Amino acid sequence: MLISYLVPVVLILLLIAASIRILPEYKRGVVFFLGRFQAVKGPGLIIIIPLVQKMQVVDLRVITMDVPEQDVISRDNVTVRVNAVLYFRVVDAEKAIIQVEHFVTATSQLAQTTLRSVLGKHDLDEMLSERDKLNDDIQEIIDSSAESWGIKVANVEIKHVDLDESMIRAIARQAEAERERRAKVIHAEGELQASKKLVEAANVMSENSAALQLRYLQTMSDMSNKNASTIVFPLPMDIMEAFKTMSRGVPGKPTPPPARSTQDDSDTEQN
């Protein structure tokens, strides 16, 4: 007699256990009644009729997915290996269950194909220097394609762009050449600015002889501070001109005869 009462009680308890579902705040349940979509329920307590209703649970939190490494041929025919990380979440549980089979796998495949397609349209330099722009392009394409699945792509980040050793050496040589070019340009600009300042200083000194004399004395003072066996004294051209003028006026120095013209020579020969 006890068994006859115990069996129905156990069946009722099993039926109740199979009928009750409790979903947390970040999950939703897509309920089907005899195979047809009925409603999206949750969170909280949900009662399901066994064998008549069926519920599939969908997580609404952001899913972090690693996109496997992809072999990409850039527009300038350079082969690189690129991997990325994808952040997405389900915004419509009904579409995520009904419109696509295994939405996580579908999103992963879509991310891989989009990554190869977008990066193949750009040069290697753009892959290395314009990652933010490439991330935005990839995100926009995946988001527009996955929108019909009820999925929102939050972000896409390219993690690594791996090159072979020959390309790494070539990029290093290119970077070194670029640094040398910039150094030469900066040096040339400095020489140009210095030459302009020297011209301005020369113009100022030419207008004031006292400034030239002060500069001369400063140069002499700087030379005297150095321990050198040979000292070269700079002599201004103005002093040389003064010496020439004085030498012309020294008494007793013969005056050079005036130069005779060719006309006087011809008159002498005719006479």
Short mmCIF file of C-alpha atoms in Angstrom, two decimals:
data_model
loop_
_atom_site.label_atom_id
_atom_site.label_comp_id
_atom_site.label_asym_id
_atom_site.label_seq_id
_atom_site.Cartn_x
_atom_site.Cartn_y
_atom_site.Cartn_z
CA MET A 1 0.00 0.00 0.00
CA LEU A 2 2.84 2.40 0.80
CA ILE A 3 4.41 1.83 -2.61
CA SER A 4 1.14 2.55 -4.36
CA TYR A 5 1.07 6.00 -2.71
CA LEU A 6 4.79 6.64 -3.03
CA VAL A 7 5.00 6.18 -6.80
CA PRO A 8 2.46 8.91 -7.66
CA VAL A 9 4.12 11.31 -5.22
CA VAL A 10 7.50 10.74 -6.82
CA LEU A 11 6.04 11.25 -10.29
CA ILE A 12 4.37 14.48 -9.21
CA LEU A 13 7.63 15.73 -7.70
CA LEU A 14 9.54 14.89 -10.89
CA LEU A 15 6.89 16.64 -12.96
CA ILE A 16 7.12 19.74 -10.80
CA ALA A 17 10.93 19.69 -10.97
CA ALA A 18 10.80 19.41 -14.77
CA SER A 19 8.28 22.22 -14.99
CA ILE A 20 10.04 24.85 -12.89
CA ARG A 21 12.88 26.95 -14.32
CA ILE A 22 14.67 29.82 -12.61
CA LEU A 23 16.60 32.21 -14.84
CA PRO A 24 19.02 34.86 -13.54
CA GLU A 25 18.87 38.49 -14.63
CA TYR A 26 21.35 38.06 -17.50
CA LYS A 27 19.52 35.13 -19.18
CA ARG A 28 16.33 34.77 -21.20
CA GLY A 29 14.32 31.70 -22.17
CA VAL A 30 12.87 31.23 -25.66
CA VAL A 31 9.75 29.07 -25.19
CA PHE A 32 8.30 26.87 -27.97
CA PHE A 33 4.80 25.36 -27.71
CA LEU A 34 4.55 22.16 -29.77
CA GLY A 35 7.43 23.38 -31.91
CA ARG A 36 6.07 26.87 -32.54
CA PHE A 37 7.56 29.99 -31.00
CA GLN A 38 5.48 31.17 -28.09
CA ALA A 39 7.34 33.83 -26.08
CA VAL A 40 10.60 35.02 -24.58
CA LYS A 41 10.44 34.68 -20.81
CA GLY A 42 12.62 35.59 -17.87
CA PRO A 43 14.27 36.44 -15.68
CA GLY A 44 12.87 34.82 -12.56
CA LEU A 45 10.58 31.84 -12.07
CA ILE A 46 9.25 30.16 -15.21
CA ILE A 47 6.87 27.21 -15.41
CA ILE A 48 7.13 24.92 -18.41
CA ILE A 49 4.70 22.12 -19.30
CA PRO A 50 6.82 19.05 -19.95
CA LEU A 51 6.53 17.32 -23.34
CA VAL A 52 4.43 20.22 -24.60
CA GLN A 53 6.65 23.22 -24.13
CA LYS A 54 10.38 23.48 -24.68
CA MET A 55 12.67 26.29 -23.61
CA GLN A 56 16.15 27.29 -24.86
CA VAL A 57 18.18 29.58 -22.65
CA VAL A 58 20.19 32.50 -24.11
CA ASP A 59 22.90 34.42 -22.24
CA LEU A 60 22.67 38.20 -22.77
CA ARG A 61 26.10 39.05 -21.38
CA VAL A 62 28.97 40.23 -23.57
CA ILE A 63 30.82 37.27 -25.08
CA THR A 64 34.58 37.52 -25.59
CA MET A 65 35.72 35.49 -28.59
CA ASP A 66 39.25 34.95 -29.87
CA VAL A 67 39.38 35.00 -33.65
CA PRO A 68 41.94 32.35 -34.72
CA GLU A 69 45.05 33.37 -36.64
CA GLN A 70 44.33 34.04 -40.28
CA ASP A 71 46.78 34.07 -43.21
CA VAL A 72 46.20 37.39 -44.97
CA ILE A 73 47.78 38.62 -48.21
CA SER A 74 47.93 42.41 -48.15
CA ARG A 75 47.38 44.65 -51.14
CA ASP A 76 51.16 44.94 -51.64
CA ASN A 77 51.49 41.11 -51.72
CA VAL A 78 52.88 40.60 -48.23
CA THR A 79 51.72 37.50 -46.33
CA VAL A 80 51.02 38.08 -42.64
CA ARG A 81 49.32 36.16 -39.85
CA VAL A 82 46.68 38.16 -38.01
CA ASN A 83 44.52 37.35 -35.01
CA ALA A 84 41.91 39.43 -33.24
CA VAL A 85 39.42 39.48 -30.38
CA LEU A 86 35.68 40.05 -30.81
CA TYR A 87 33.21 41.37 -28.23
CA PHE A 88 29.52 40.83 -28.92
CA ARG A 89 26.24 40.13 -27.13
CA VAL A 90 22.72 38.97 -27.91
CA VAL A 91 20.13 41.75 -27.97
CA ASP A 92 17.25 39.72 -29.40
CA ALA A 93 16.98 36.20 -28.00
CA GLU A 94 14.22 35.20 -30.41
CA LYS A 95 16.32 35.96 -33.51
CA ALA A 96 19.45 34.40 -31.99
CA ILE A 97 17.63 31.06 -31.66
CA ILE A 98 15.30 31.09 -34.68
CA GLN A 99 17.25 32.93 -37.39
CA VAL A 100 20.60 31.12 -37.07
CA GLU A 101 21.87 27.76 -35.86
CA HIS A 102 24.54 28.10 -33.15
CA PHE A 103 24.92 31.88 -33.26
CA VAL A 104 28.33 31.76 -31.53
CA THR A 105 29.83 29.55 -34.24
CA ALA A 106 28.21 31.63 -36.98
CA THR A 107 29.61 34.84 -35.52
CA SER A 108 33.08 33.31 -35.25
CA GLN A 109 33.07 32.25 -38.91
CA LEU A 110 31.77 35.65 -39.97
CA ALA A 111 34.56 37.38 -38.02
CA GLN A 112 37.25 35.24 -39.66
CA THR A 113 36.07 35.86 -43.21
CA THR A 114 35.56 39.58 -42.58
CA LEU A 115 39.05 39.89 -41.06
CA ARG A 116 40.67 38.39 -44.16
CA SER A 117 38.51 40.42 -46.53
CA VAL A 118 39.11 43.81 -44.91
CA LEU A 119 42.84 43.44 -44.26
CA GLY A 120 43.42 42.15 -47.80
CA LYS A 121 42.36 45.56 -49.14
CA HIS A 122 45.09 47.45 -47.28
CA ASP A 123 48.87 47.69 -47.44
CA LEU A 124 51.17 46.38 -44.75
CA ASP A 125 51.98 49.90 -43.54
CA GLU A 126 48.28 50.57 -43.03
CA MET A 127 47.87 47.34 -41.03
CA LEU A 128 50.66 48.42 -38.69
CA SER A 129 49.83 52.10 -38.34
CA GLU A 130 46.04 52.38 -38.79
CA ARG A 131 44.67 49.66 -36.55
CA ASP A 132 41.93 51.84 -35.10
CA LYS A 133 40.50 52.50 -38.55
CA LEU A 134 40.71 48.82 -39.49
CA ASN A 135 39.03 47.83 -36.22
CA ASP A 136 36.15 50.19 -36.94
CA ASP A 137 35.75 48.86 -40.50
CA ILE A 138 35.69 45.23 -39.34
CA GLN A 139 33.26 46.01 -36.53
CA GLU A 140 30.88 47.83 -38.86
CA ILE A 141 30.79 44.96 -41.39
CA ILE A 142 30.28 42.22 -38.77
CA ASP A 143 27.66 44.26 -36.93
CA SER A 144 25.61 44.91 -40.07
CA SER A 145 25.75 41.22 -41.05
CA ALA A 146 24.93 39.84 -37.59
CA GLU A 147 22.12 42.31 -36.93
CA SER A 148 19.57 39.94 -38.50
CA TRP A 149 20.65 37.32 -35.95
CA GLY A 150 19.84 39.59 -33.02
CA ILE A 151 23.54 40.13 -32.23
CA LYS A 152 25.26 43.42 -31.49
CA VAL A 153 29.04 43.65 -32.01
CA ALA A 154 30.47 45.88 -29.30
CA ASN A 155 34.12 45.99 -30.36
CA VAL A 156 36.79 44.35 -32.52
CA GLU A 157 40.50 44.57 -31.73
CA ILE A 158 43.38 43.31 -33.87
CA LYS A 159 45.83 41.75 -31.42
CA HIS A 160 48.87 40.69 -33.44
CA VAL A 161 50.22 41.12 -36.96
CA ASP A 162 53.00 38.55 -37.31
CA LEU A 163 55.63 38.89 -40.05
CA ASP A 164 58.44 36.61 -41.18
CA GLU A 165 62.06 37.44 -40.40
CA SER A 166 62.87 38.86 -43.84
CA MET A 167 60.03 41.36 -43.63
CA ILE A 168 61.03 42.37 -40.11
CA ARG A 169 64.59 43.13 -41.31
CA ALA A 170 63.26 45.07 -44.29
CA ILE A 171 61.00 47.17 -42.06
CA ALA A 172 63.92 47.83 -39.70
CA ARG A 173 66.08 49.06 -42.60
CA GLN A 174 63.23 51.23 -43.80
CA ALA A 175 62.78 52.75 -40.34
CA GLU A 176 66.52 53.41 -40.05
CA ALA A 177 66.57 55.13 -43.45
CA GLU A 178 63.60 57.25 -42.43
CA ARG A 179 65.35 58.32 -39.21
CA GLU A 180 68.49 59.27 -41.16
CA ARG A 181 66.40 61.29 -43.60
CA ARG A 182 64.74 63.19 -40.77
CA ALA A 183 68.09 63.83 -39.11
CA LYS A 184 69.51 65.28 -42.33
CA VAL A 185 66.46 67.47 -42.84
CA ILE A 186 66.65 68.77 -39.26
CA HIS A 187 70.40 69.44 -39.64
CA ALA A 188 69.83 71.32 -42.92
CA GLU A 189 67.07 73.42 -41.35
CA GLY A 190 69.38 74.23 -38.44
CA GLU A 191 72.16 75.30 -40.83
CA LEU A 192 69.71 77.51 -42.72
CA GLN A 193 68.50 79.22 -39.55
CA ALA A 194 72.07 79.66 -38.31
CA SER A 195 73.15 81.21 -41.61
CA LYS A 196 70.28 83.70 -41.46
CA LYS A 197 71.27 84.70 -37.92
CA LEU A 198 74.92 85.09 -38.99
CA VAL A 199 73.89 87.38 -41.82
CA GLU A 200 71.84 89.49 -39.41
CA ALA A 201 74.77 89.67 -36.98
CA ALA A 202 77.16 90.67 -39.78
CA ASN A 203 74.81 93.42 -40.87
CA VAL A 204 74.61 94.77 -37.32
CA MET A 205 78.40 94.72 -36.90
CA SER A 206 78.97 96.38 -40.27
CA GLU A 207 76.82 99.31 -39.18
CA ASN A 208 78.73 99.78 -35.90
CA SER A 209 82.54 99.43 -35.88
CA ALA A 210 82.59 99.37 -32.08
CA ALA A 211 80.58 96.15 -32.09
CA LEU A 212 83.15 94.60 -34.43
CA GLN A 213 85.99 95.63 -32.13
CA LEU A 214 84.18 94.18 -29.10
CA ARG A 215 83.68 90.92 -30.95
CA TYR A 216 87.36 90.88 -31.84
CA LEU A 217 88.35 91.42 -28.21
CA GLN A 218 85.97 88.67 -27.08
CA THR A 219 87.54 86.28 -29.56
CA MET A 220 91.01 87.15 -28.27
CA SER A 221 89.84 86.52 -24.71
CA ASP A 222 88.43 83.12 -25.64
CA MET A 223 91.67 82.14 -27.35
CA SER A 224 93.75 83.11 -24.34
CA ASN A 225 91.86 80.63 -22.14
CA LYS A 226 93.03 77.67 -24.22
CA ASN A 227 96.34 75.88 -23.59
CA ALA A 228 97.68 75.75 -27.13
CA SER A 229 101.23 76.05 -28.45
CA THR A 230 100.10 77.91 -31.57
CA ILE A 231 97.76 80.88 -31.49
CA VAL A 232 96.37 82.49 -34.61
CA PHE A 233 95.35 86.11 -34.20
CA PRO A 234 92.44 87.15 -36.37
CA LEU A 235 93.19 90.49 -37.99
CA PRO A 236 90.25 92.56 -39.18
CA MET A 237 90.35 93.85 -42.72
CA ASP A 238 89.76 97.41 -41.48
CA ILE A 239 93.13 97.38 -39.75
CA MET A 240 94.84 96.19 -42.96
CA GLU A 241 93.24 99.06 -44.84
CA ALA A 242 94.56 101.45 -42.18
CA PHE A 243 98.08 100.05 -42.55
CA LYS A 244 97.90 100.50 -46.34
CA THR A 245 96.82 104.11 -45.94
CA MET A 246 99.65 104.81 -43.50
CA SER A 247 102.23 103.19 -45.77
CA ARG A 248 101.26 105.51 -48.62
CA GLY A 249 101.92 108.60 -46.46
CA VAL A 250 105.38 107.58 -45.03
CA PRO A 251 108.11 110.25 -45.88
CA GLY A 252 111.06 109.09 -47.95
CA LYS A 253 109.23 106.28 -49.62
CA PRO A 254 109.51 106.60 -53.39
CA THR A 255 106.26 107.24 -55.13
CA PRO A 256 105.61 104.85 -57.96
CA PRO A 257 105.65 106.56 -61.38
CA PRO A 258 102.31 107.07 -63.03
CA ALA A 259 101.35 104.55 -65.61
CA ARG A 260 101.86 105.72 -69.20
CA SER A 261 99.02 105.36 -71.58
CA THR A 262 99.26 103.76 -74.99
CA GLN A 263 98.34 107.10 -76.61
CA ASP A 264 101.50 108.74 -75.25
CA ASP A 265 103.62 105.87 -76.61
CA SER A 266 102.17 106.25 -80.07
CA ASP A 267 102.82 110.03 -80.12
CA THR A 268 106.44 109.47 -79.16
CA GLU A 269 106.99 106.99 -81.97
CA GLN A 270 105.49 109.41 -84.54
CA ASN A 271 107.86 112.23 -83.47
#
